[in-house]
Coordinates of C-alpha atoms in Angstrom, one line a residue:
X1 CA 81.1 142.0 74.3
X2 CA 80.3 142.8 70.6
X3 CA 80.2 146.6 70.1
X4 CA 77.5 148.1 67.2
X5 CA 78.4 151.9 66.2
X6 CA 77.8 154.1 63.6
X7 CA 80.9 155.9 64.5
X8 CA 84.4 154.9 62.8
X9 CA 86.0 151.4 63.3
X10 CA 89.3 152.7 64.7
X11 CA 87.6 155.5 66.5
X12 CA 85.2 153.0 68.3
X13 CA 88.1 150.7 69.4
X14 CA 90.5 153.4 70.9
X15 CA 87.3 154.4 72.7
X16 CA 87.2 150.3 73.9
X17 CA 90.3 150.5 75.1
X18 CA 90.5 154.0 76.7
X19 CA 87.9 152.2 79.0
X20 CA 89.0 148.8 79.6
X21 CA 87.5 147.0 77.3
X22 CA 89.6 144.8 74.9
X23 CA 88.7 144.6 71.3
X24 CA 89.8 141.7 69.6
X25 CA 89.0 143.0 66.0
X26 CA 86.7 145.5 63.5
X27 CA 84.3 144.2 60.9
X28 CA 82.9 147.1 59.0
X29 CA 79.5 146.9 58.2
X30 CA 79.7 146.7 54.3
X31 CA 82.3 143.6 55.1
X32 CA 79.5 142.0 57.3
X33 CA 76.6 142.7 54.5
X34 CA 78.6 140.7 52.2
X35 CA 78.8 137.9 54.6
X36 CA 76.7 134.5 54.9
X37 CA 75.2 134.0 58.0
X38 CA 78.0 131.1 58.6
X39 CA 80.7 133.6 57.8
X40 CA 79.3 135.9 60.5
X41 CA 78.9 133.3 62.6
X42 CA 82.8 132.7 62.0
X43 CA 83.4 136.2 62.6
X44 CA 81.7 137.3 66.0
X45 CA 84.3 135.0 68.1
X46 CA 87.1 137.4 66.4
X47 CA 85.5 140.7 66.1
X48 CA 84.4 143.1 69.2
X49 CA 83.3 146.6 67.0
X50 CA 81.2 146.6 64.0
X51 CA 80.9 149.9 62.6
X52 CA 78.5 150.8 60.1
X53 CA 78.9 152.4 57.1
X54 CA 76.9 154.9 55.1
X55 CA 75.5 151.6 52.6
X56 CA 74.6 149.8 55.4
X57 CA 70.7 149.4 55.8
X58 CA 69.3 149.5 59.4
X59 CA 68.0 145.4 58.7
X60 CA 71.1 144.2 58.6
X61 CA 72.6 146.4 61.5
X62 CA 70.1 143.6 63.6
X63 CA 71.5 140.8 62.3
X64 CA 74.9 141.4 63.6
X65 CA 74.0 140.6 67.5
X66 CA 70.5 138.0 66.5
X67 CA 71.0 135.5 69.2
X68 CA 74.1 137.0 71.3
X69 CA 74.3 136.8 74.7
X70 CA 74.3 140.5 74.9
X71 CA 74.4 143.5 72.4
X72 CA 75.2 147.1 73.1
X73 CA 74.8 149.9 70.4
X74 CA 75.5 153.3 70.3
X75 CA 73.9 155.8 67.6
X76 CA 72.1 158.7 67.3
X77 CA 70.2 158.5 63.7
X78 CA 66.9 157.1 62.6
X79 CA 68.6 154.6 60.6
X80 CA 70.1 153.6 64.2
X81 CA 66.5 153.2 65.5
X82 CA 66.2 149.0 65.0
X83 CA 69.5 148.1 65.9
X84 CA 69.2 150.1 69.2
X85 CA 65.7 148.5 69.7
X86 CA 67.1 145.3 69.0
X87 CA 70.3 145.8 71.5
X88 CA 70.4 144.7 75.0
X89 CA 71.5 147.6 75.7
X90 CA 70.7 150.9 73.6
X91 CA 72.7 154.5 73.8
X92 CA 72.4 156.8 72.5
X93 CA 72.8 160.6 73.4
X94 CA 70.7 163.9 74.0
X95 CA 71.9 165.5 70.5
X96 CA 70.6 162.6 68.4
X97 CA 67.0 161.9 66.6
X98 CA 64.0 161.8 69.1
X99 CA 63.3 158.1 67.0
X100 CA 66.8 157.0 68.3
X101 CA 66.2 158.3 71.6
X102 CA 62.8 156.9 71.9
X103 CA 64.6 153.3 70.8
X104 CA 67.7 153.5 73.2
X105 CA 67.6 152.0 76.4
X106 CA 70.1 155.0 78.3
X107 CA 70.2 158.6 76.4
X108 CA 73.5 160.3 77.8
X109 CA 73.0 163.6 78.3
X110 CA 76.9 164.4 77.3
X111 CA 78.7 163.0 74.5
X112 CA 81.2 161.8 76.9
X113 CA 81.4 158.1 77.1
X114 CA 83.5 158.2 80.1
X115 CA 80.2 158.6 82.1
X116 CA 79.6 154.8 81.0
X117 CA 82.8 153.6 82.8
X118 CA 81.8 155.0 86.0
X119 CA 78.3 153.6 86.1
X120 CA 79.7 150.5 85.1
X121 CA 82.0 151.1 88.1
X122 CA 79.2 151.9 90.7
X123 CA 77.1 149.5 89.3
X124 CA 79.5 146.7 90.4
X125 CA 80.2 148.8 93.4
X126 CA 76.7 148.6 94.7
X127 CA 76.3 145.0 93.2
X128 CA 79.1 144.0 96.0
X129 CA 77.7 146.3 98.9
X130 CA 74.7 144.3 98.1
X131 CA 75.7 140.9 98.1
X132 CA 77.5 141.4 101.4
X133 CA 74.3 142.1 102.8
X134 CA 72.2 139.4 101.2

């Protein structure tokens, strides 16, 4: 999993491991829009969070997850709009621009990202109840 925020770097991965998910590096954004494609492409294996940073332009935001498996982003800006279009899977929360909102795919009511982990959690749990019935 390949993480896309417009929060801080270090931030984003304590929030990656305070729910379970192992991050395996941080690529800022201004690092990644110096990049070749081919570097990038060297990159992803290594890196799970790619922050943005204020010179980062929303086109190149896209290009970090073109042709991944699956993409999640979280922002709240209009410059956050395309890459959460883009994104498998789009969040971003009630506070943040009504473009952003109108480009995420989930719009969490609180900025609590705790509430993630537990659909995550019933998601598989009702994923299982299913299959035992199928």
């Amino acid at each position: 999993m390949k993480i896309i925020t417009g929060d801080n770097g270090q931030v984003a991965a304590k929030v990656c491991r305070d729910i379970g998910v192992a991050c395996a590096g941080v690529v800022n954004g201004t690092e990644v829009a110096a990049m070749s494609d081919d570097e990038l492409e060297a990159a992803i294996p290594t890196t799970t969070v790619f922050p943005a940073s204020a010179r980062t332009r929303s086109h190149e935001s896209s290009r970090w997850h073109e042709g991944r498996t699956r993409c999640r982003l979280s922002g709240d800006g209009v410059n956050d709009a395309v890459a959460l279009h883009h994104a498998d899977v789009g969040i971003s929360v009630d506070s943040g621009t009504d473009v952003a909102k109108d480009a995420a795919d989930v719009v969490l009511l609180d900025k609590d990202l705790g509430v993630l982990a537990e659909g995550v959690m019933e998601g598989r749990r009702i994923f299982a109840n299913t299959m035992k019935y199928v």
